Short mmCIF file of C-alpha atoms in Angstrom, two decimals:
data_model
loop_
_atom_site.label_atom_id
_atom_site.label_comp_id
_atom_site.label_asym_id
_atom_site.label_seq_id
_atom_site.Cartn_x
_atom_site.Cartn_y
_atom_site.Cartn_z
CA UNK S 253 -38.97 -39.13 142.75
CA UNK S 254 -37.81 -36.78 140.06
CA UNK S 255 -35.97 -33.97 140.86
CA UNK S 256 -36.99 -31.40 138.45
CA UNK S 257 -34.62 -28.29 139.88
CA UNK S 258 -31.30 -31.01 138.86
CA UNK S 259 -33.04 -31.78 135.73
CA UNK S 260 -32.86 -27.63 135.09
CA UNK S 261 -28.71 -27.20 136.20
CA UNK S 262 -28.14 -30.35 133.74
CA UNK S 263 -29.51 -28.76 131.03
CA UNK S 264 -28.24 -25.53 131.94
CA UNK S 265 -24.61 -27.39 131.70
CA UNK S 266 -25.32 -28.78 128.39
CA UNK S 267 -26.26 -24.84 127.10
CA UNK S 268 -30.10 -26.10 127.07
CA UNK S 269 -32.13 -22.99 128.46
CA UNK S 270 -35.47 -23.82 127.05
CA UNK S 271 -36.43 -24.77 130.26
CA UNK S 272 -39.67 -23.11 131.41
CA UNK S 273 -42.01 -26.29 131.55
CA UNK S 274 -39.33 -28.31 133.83
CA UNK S 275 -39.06 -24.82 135.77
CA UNK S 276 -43.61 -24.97 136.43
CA UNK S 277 -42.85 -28.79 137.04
CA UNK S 278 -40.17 -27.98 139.76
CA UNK S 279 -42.28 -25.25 141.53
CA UNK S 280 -45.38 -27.87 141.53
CA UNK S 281 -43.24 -30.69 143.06
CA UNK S 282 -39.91 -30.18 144.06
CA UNK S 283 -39.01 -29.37 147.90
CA UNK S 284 -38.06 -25.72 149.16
CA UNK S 285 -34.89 -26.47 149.67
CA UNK S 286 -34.33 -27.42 146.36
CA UNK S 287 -35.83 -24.39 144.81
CA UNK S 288 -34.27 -22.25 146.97
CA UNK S 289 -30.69 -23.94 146.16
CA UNK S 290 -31.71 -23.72 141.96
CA UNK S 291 -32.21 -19.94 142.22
CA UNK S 292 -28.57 -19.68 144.34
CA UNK S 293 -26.97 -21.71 141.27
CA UNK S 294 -29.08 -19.88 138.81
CA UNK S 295 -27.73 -16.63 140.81
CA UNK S 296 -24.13 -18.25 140.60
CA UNK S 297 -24.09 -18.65 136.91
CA UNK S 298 -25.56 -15.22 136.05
CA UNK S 299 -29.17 -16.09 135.28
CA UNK S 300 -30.59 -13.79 137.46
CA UNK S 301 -34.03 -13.10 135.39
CA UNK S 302 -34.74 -16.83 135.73
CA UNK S 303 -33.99 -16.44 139.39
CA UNK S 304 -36.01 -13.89 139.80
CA UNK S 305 -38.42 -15.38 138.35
CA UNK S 306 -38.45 -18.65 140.16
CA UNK S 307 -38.67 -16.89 143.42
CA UNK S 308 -41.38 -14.38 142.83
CA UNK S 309 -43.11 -17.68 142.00
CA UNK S 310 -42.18 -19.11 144.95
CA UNK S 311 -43.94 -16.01 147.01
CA UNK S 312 -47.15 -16.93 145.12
CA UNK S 313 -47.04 -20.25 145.91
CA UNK S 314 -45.88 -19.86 149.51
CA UNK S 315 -43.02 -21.91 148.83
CA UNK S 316 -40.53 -19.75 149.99
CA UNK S 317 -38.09 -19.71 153.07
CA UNK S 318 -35.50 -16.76 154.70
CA UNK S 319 -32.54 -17.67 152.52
CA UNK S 320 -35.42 -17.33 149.68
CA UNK S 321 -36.46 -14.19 150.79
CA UNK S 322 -32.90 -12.71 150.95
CA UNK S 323 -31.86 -13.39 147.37
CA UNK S 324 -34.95 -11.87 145.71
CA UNK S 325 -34.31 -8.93 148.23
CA UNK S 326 -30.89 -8.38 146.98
CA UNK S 327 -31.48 -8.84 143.29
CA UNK S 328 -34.81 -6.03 143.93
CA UNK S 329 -32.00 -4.00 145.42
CA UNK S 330 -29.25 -4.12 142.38
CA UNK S 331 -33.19 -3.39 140.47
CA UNK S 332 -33.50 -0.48 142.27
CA UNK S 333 -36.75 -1.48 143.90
CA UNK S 334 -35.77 -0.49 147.34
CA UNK S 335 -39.62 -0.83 148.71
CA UNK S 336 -39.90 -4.64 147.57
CA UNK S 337 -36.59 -5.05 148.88
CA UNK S 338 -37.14 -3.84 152.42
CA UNK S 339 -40.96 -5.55 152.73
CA UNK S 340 -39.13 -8.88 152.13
CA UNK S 341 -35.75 -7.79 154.74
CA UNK S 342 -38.30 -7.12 157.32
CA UNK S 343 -39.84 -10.79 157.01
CA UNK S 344 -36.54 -12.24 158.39
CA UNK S 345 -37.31 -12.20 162.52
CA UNK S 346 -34.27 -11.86 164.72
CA UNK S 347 -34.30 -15.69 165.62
CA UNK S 348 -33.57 -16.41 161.94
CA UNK S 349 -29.73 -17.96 161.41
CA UNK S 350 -30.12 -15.10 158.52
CA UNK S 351 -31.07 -12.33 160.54
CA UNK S 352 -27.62 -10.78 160.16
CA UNK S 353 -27.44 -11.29 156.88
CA UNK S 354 -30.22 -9.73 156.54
CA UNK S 355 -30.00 -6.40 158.29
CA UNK S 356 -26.33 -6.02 156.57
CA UNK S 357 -28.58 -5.78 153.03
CA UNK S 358 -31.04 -3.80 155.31
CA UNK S 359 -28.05 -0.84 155.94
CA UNK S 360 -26.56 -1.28 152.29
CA UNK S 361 -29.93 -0.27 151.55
CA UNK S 362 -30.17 2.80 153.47
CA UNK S 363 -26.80 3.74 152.66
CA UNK S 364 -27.53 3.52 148.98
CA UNK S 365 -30.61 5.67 149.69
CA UNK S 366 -28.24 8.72 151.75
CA UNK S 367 -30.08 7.57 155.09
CA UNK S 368 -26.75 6.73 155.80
CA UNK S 369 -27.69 7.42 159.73
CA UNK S 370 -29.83 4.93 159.99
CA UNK S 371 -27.73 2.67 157.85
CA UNK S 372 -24.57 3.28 160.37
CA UNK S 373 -27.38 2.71 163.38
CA UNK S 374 -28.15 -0.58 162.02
CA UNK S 375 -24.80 -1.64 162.01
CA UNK S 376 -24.11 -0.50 165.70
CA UNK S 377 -26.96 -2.15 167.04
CA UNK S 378 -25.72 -5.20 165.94
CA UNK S 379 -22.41 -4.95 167.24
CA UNK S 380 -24.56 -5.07 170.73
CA UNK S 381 -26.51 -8.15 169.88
CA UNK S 382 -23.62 -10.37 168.10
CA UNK S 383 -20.05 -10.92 167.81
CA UNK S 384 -19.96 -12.58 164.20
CA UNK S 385 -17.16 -10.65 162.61
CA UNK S 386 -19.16 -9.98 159.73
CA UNK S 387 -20.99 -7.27 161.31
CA UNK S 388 -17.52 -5.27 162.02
CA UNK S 389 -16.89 -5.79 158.74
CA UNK S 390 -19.96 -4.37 156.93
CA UNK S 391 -19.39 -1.20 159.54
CA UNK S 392 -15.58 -1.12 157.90
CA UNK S 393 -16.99 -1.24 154.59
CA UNK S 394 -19.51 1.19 155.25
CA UNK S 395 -17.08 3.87 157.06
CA UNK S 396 -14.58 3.29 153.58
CA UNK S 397 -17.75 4.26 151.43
CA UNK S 398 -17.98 7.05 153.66
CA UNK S 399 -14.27 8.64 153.55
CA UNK S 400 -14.27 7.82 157.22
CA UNK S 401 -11.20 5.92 156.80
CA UNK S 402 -9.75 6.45 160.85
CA UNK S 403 -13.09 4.67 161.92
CA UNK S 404 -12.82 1.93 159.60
CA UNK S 405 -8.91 1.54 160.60
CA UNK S 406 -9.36 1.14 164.44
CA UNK S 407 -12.31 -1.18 163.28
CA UNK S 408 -9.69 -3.21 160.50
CA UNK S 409 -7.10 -3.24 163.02
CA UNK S 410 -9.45 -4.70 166.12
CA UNK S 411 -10.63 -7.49 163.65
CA UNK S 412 -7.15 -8.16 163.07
CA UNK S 413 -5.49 -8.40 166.79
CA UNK S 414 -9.08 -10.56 167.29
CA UNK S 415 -7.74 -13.24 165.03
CA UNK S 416 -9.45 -12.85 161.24
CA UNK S 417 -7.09 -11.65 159.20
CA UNK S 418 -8.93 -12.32 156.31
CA UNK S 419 -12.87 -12.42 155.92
CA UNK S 420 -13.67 -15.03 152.91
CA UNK S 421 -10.60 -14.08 150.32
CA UNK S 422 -10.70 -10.30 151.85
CA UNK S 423 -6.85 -9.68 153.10
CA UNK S 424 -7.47 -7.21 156.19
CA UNK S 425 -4.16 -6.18 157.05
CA UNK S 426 -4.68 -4.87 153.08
CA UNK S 427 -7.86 -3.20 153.58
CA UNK S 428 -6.11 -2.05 157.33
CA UNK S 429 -3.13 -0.26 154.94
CA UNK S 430 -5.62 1.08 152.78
CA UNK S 431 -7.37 2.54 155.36
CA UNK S 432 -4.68 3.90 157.46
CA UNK S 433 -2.80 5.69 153.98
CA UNK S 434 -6.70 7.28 153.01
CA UNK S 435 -7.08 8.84 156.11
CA UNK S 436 -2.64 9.88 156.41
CA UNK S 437 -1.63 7.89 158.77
CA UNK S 438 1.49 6.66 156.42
CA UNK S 439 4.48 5.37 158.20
CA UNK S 440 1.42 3.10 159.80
CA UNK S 441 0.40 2.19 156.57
CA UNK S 442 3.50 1.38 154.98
CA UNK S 443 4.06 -1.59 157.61
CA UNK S 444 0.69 -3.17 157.11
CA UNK S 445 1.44 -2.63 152.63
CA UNK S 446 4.74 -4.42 153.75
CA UNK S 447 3.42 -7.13 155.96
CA UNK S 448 0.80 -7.65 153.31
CA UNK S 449 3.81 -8.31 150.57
CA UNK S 450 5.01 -5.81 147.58
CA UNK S 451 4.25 -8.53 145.46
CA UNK S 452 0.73 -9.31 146.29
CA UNK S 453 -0.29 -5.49 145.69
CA UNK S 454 -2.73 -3.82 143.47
CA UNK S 455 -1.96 -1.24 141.41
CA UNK S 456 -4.24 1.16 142.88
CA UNK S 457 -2.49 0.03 146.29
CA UNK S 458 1.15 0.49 144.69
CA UNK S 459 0.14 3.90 144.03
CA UNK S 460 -1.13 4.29 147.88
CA UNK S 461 1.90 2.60 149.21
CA UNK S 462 4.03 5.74 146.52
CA UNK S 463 2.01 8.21 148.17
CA UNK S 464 2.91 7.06 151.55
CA UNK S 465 6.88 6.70 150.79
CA UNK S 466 6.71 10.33 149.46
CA UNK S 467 4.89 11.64 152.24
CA UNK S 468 7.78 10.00 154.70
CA UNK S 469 10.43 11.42 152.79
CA UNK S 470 11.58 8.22 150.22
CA UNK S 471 10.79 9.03 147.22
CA UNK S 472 13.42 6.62 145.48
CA UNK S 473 10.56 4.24 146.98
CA UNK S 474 7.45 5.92 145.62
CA UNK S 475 9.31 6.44 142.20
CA UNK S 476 10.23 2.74 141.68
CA UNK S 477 6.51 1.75 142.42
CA UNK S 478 4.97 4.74 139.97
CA UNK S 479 7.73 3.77 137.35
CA UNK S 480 6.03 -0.13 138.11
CA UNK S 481 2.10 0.85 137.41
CA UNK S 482 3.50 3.22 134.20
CA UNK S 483 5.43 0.04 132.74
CA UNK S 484 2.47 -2.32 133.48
CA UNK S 485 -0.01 0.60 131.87
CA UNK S 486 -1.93 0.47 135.07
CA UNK S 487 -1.14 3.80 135.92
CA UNK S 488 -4.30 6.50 137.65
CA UNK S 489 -3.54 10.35 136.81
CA UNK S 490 -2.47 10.56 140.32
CA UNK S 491 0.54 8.18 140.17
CA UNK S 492 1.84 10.56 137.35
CA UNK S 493 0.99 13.48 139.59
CA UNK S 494 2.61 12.26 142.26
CA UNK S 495 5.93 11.04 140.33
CA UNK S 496 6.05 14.14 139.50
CA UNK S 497 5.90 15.14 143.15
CA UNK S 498 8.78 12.67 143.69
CA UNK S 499 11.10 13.88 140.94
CA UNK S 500 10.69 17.52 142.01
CA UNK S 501 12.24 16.79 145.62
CA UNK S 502 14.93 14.63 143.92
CA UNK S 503 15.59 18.14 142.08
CA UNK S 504 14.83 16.33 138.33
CA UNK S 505 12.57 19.40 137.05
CA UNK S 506 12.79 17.65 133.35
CA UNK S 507 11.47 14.61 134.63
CA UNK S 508 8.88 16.28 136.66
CA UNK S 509 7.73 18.09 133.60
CA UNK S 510 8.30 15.10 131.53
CA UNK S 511 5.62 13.21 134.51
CA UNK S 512 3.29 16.25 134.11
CA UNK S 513 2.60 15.94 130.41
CA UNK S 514 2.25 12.56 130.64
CA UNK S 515 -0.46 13.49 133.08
CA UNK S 516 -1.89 15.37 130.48
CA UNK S 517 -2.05 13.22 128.34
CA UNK S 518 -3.60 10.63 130.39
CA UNK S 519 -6.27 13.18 131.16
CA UNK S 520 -5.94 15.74 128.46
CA UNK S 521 -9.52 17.63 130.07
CA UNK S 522 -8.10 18.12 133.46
CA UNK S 523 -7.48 21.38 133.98
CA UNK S 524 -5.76 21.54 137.28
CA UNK S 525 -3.29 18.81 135.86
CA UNK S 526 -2.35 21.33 132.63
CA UNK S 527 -2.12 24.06 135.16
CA UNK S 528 0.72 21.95 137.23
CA UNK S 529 2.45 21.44 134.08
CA UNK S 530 2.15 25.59 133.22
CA UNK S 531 3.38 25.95 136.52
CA UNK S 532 6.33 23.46 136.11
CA UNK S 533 7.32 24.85 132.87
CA UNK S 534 6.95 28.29 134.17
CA UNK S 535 9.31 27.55 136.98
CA UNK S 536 12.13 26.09 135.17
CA UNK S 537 11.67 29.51 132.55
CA UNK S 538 9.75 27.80 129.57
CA UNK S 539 7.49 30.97 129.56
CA UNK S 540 6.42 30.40 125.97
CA UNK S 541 5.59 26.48 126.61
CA UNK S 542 3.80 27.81 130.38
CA UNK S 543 2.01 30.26 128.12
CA UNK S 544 0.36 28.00 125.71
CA UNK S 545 -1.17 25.94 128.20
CA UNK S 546 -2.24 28.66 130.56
CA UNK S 547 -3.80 30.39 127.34
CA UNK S 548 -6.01 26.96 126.63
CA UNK S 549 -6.64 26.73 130.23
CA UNK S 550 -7.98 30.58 130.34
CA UNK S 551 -9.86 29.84 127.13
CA UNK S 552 -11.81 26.59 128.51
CA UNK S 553 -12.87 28.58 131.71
CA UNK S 554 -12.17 32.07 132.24
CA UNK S 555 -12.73 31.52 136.28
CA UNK S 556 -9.47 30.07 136.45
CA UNK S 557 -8.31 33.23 138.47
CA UNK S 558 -4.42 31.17 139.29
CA UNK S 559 -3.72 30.75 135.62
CA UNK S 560 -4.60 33.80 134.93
CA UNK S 561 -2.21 35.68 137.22
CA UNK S 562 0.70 32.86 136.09
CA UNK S 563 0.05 34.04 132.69
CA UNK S 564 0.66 37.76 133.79
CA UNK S 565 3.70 36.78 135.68
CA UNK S 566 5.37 35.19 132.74
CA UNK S 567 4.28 37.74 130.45
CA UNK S 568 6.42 40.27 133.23
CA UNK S 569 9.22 37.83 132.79
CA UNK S 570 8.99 37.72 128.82
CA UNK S 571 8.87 41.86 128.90
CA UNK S 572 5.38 42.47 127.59
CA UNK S 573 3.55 44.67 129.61
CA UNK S 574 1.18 45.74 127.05
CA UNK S 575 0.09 42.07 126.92
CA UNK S 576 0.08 42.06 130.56
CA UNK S 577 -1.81 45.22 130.96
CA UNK S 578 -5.06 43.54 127.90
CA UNK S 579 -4.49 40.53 130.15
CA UNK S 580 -5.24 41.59 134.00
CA UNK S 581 -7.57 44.73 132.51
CA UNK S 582 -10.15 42.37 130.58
CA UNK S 583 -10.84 40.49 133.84
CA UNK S 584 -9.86 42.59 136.70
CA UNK S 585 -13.95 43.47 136.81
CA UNK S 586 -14.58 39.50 136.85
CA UNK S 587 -16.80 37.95 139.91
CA UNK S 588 -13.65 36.49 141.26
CA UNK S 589 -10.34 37.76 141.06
CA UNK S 590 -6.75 37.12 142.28
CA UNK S 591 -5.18 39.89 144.07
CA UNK S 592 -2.02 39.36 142.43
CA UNK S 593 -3.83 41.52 139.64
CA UNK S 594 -3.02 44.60 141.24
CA UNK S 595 0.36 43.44 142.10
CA UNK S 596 1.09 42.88 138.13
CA UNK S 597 -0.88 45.83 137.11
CA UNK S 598 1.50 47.97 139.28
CA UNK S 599 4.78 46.01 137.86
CA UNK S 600 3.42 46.45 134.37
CA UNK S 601 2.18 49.94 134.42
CA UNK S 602 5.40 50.96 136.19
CA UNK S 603 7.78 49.60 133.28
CA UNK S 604 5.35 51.56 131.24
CA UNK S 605 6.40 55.04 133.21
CA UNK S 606 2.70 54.95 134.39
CA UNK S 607 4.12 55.88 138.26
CA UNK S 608 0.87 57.01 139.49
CA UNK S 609 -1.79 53.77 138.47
CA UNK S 610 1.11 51.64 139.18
CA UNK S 611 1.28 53.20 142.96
CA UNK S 612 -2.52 53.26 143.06
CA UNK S 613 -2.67 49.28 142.47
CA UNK S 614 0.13 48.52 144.90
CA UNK S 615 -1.58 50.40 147.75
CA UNK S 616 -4.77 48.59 146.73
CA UNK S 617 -3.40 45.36 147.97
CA UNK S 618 -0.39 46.59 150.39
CA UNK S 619 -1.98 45.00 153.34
CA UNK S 620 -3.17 42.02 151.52
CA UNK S 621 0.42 41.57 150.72
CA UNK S 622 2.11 42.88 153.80
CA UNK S 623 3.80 39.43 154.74
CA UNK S 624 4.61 38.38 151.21
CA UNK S 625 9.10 39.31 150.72
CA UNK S 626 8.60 39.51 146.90
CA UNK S 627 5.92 42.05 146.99
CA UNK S 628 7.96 44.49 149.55
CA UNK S 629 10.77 44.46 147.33
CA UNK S 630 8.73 44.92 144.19
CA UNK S 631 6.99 47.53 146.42
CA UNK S 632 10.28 49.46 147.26
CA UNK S 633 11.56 50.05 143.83
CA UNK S 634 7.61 51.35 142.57
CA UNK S 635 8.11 54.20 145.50
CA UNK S 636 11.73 54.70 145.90
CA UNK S 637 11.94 57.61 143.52
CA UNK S 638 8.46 59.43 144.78
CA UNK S 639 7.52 57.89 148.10
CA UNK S 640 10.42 57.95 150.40
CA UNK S 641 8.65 57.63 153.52
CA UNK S 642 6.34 54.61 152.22
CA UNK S 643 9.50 53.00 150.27
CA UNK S 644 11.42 52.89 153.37
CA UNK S 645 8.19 51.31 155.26
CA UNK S 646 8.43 48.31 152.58
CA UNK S 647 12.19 47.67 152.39
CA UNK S 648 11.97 47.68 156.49
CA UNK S 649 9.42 45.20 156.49
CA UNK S 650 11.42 43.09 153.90
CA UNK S 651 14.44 42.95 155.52
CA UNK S 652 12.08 42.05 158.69
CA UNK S 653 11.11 38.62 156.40
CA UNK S 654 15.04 38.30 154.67
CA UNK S 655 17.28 39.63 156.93
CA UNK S 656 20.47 38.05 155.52
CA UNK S 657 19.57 40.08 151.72
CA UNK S 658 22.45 42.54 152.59
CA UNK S 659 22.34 43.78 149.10
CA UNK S 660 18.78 45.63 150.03
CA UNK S 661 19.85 46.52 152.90
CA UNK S 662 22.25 48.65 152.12
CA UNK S 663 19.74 50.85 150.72
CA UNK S 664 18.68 51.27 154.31
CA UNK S 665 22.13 53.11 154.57
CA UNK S 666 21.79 55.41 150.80
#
C-alpha cells in the first residue's frame, strides 16, 4: 500500500516541495499515525505552514489524535492564537500518556498571558498527581522567568540529589549555579559553576561565575574570566561594569576607567554607565574629562539630579563658583532635586563673600545632613567667623563621626 506521508519526506530530501497533491492523497489514505509523524518531521525541518496545514486538515477530517492535537496547539501558541490553542489543550483528558505534556503548554500559556497564578497553580497541581521530573522542571523554568530564582534553586537542587542531573541535554547543576548566583547566594554558586567545569561555561555564565568571585572577595578570579568574554568579543555591558568593579578593589583606578569607557562604548546610550565613568574620572581628579560627560548626560535628560550635583562638585574643585552658582540656580526649582544643591550653593556663594545666602542654604539642609562628616566640616568654616555658637555645634558633631581628625579638633581648644 503506498505510503503517501514517506513519499512527501523523500521529496522533501531531494528539495522537491511541490507537494500539495501527494499531501490531499496522504490525508485521504494514509494512517494517523503516519500523518501525525509527517507533521512532527515537517515541524523538525522548519516547515511549519505545511504542518499547520496538514493538521488543521486533519481536524476536518477527524483524523487527528492527542500528540496531533498538541503540535497544532503549540504552533497556535508561537501564532499568538491563545483561544485555538487552549480549545485543543483542553481535548487531552487526564488518562492521556500526553496529559502532562499538555498542561506544561497549558501554564506556558497562561504565563505568556500574565495569569501567571494560574500558570504556577497548574504546575503545583501536578506535582500532586505525578512524579515525572518534567513537571519540576517546567515549575524551575517558570520561577527563572519569574526572577524567583531561590524557588527555582531548592527546586534545581531537589531534582539533582533525586538523581537527573540533566533533563534531555539541559545540565542542572548549570541551571542550579545559575540560579543560586541570580538570586546571591554566591559562594553556593561558585561550587555548582565549578562542578559544572570552567571549560564547559557560557559566556553569559562566565560573567555570573565573575560576579560571584567579586562578590566573595577574588577578584583576580572575576578579572581573568571578564578579561576571557572581552578577548572572545562575547562580552555584556555588565562584565565591563563589573571589571571595573574588580580593578577598583585591586586599587587600578586607570584600568577601572579604562573598563568604564569601554562600557561606554559598548553602550554609548546608557546613561548610568557614562555617569560611572564621570564619577570614576571625577574621583581620580579628571574634572575636565568628569565634566564633559556629566554635561552630555545633563543635556540628554535634565532629571538626572546625581550628575547634576557631581558636576557642581567638580566645578567647586576646578574654582568656578559662578559656573556653579548658573548650574545649581537653573534647576534648584526642578520637580526633583538633590539636596546636595544647597550644600554647593552654600560652598559657592561663600567663596563668593555671599555669607548670608550661603548660611541660609546650609541651614536649609543641616538636618538632612546632620550625619554626613564632610558637610559638618564644610559647615564649620561657613559659621566660624559669624556663628560661634552654631559653628561649634557642627565641629562637635564632626569630631563625634572622626574622632582621630586632631587637626579640627584643636579648634575645639582656639
Amino acid at each position: 500500500m503506498t505510503n503517501y506521508s514517506q513519499q512527501i519526506l523523500s521529496n522533501i530530501a531531494k528539495s522537491e516541495f511541490n507537494n500539495q497533491d501527494l499531501m490531499a492523497k496522504a490525508i485521504s489514505h494514509d494512517t494517523t499515525e503516519d500523518l501525525i509523524s509527517l507533521s512532527d518531521s515537517l515541524l523538525e525541518q522548519g516547515f511549519v505552514d505545511d504542518a499547520k496545514g496538514l493538521l488543521e486538515s486533519l481536524q476536518e477530517h477527524h483524523k487527528v489524535n492527542d500528540a496531533g492535537n498538541i503540535n497544532l496547539a503549540e504552533i497556535y501558541i508561537d501564532e499568538g492564537d491563545d483561544d485555538a490553542a487552549l480549545a485543543l489543550i483542553d481535548k487531552i483528558s487526564e488518562k492521556s500518556s500526553l496529559y502532562l505534556a499538555a498542561q506544561i503548554d497549558k501554564a506556558d500559556l497562561y504565563e505568556s498571558e500574565g495569569l501567571l497564578e494560574s500558570a504556577e497553580g497548574i504546575l503545583l497541581d501536578l506535582q500532586n498527581v505525578s512524579d515525572d521530573p518534567l513537571v519540576r522542571f517546567a515549575l524551575t523554568e517558570f520561577y527563572d522567568a519569574e526572577g524567583e530564582n531561590g524557588k527555582s534553586a531548592q527546586l534545581y537542587d531537589y531534582l539533582i540529589d533525586q538523581g537527573h542531573e540533566r533533563i534531555g541535554d539541559i545540565d542542572l547543576h548549570e541551571r542550579l549555579a545559575n540560579a543560586l548566583a541570580s538570586n546571591g547566594e554566591f559562594e553556593e554558586s561558585i561550587g555548582e559553576f565549578e562542578t559544572v567545569g570552567l571549560k564547559n561555561l557560557s559566556a553569559k555564565e562566565n560573567g555570573l561565575l565573575a560576579r560571584a568571585y567579586l562578590q566573595v572577595g577574588d577578584e583576580q578570579k572575576a578579572q581573568a574570566l571578564l578579561e576571557k568574554n572581552i578577548e572572545n568579543e562575547e562580552a555584556s555591558l555588565e562584565d565591563y561594569l563589573n571589571l571595573a568593579e574588580a580593578l577598583l578593589k585591586e586599587g587600578n583606578i586607570e584600568g577601572q576607567i579604562r573598563s568604564l569607557q569601554l562600557a561606554k562604548n559598548f553602550d554609548p546610550f546608557n546613561i548610568q554607565t557614562r555617569f560611572q565613568l564621570a564619577l570614576a574620572q571625577s574621583n581620580a581628579k579628571q574634572y575636565s574629562l568628569s565634566d564633559s560627560e556629566l554635561a552630555e548626560i545633563v543635556k540628554k535628560d535634565s532629571s538626572q539630579t546625581q550628575a547634576i550635583s557631581l558636576l557642581a562638585y567638580n566645578l567647586l574643585q576646578e574654582k568656578q563658583d559662578d559656573q556653579v552658582l548658573s548650574l545649581l540656580n537653573a534647576h534648584i526649582e526642578d520637580e526633583e532635586i538633590d539636596q546636595h544643591y544647597f550644600w554647593y550653593l552654600g560652598l559657592a556663594y561663600f567663596h563668593l563673600d555671599q555669607q548670608a545666602t550661603a548660611e541660609k542654604n546650609f541651614n536649609q539642609v543641616k538636618k538632612y545632613f546632620a550625619n554626613e562628616p564632610a558637610f559638618l566640616k564644610d559647615a564649620f568654616f561657613i559659621f566660624k567667623n559669624t556663628d560661634t555658637t552654631q559653628a561649634r555645634i557642627f565641629l562637635e558633631n564632626y569630631l563625634k563621626l572622626v574622632p582621630d581628625d586632631f587637626e579640627m579638633a584643636n579648634y575645639l581648644l582656639s
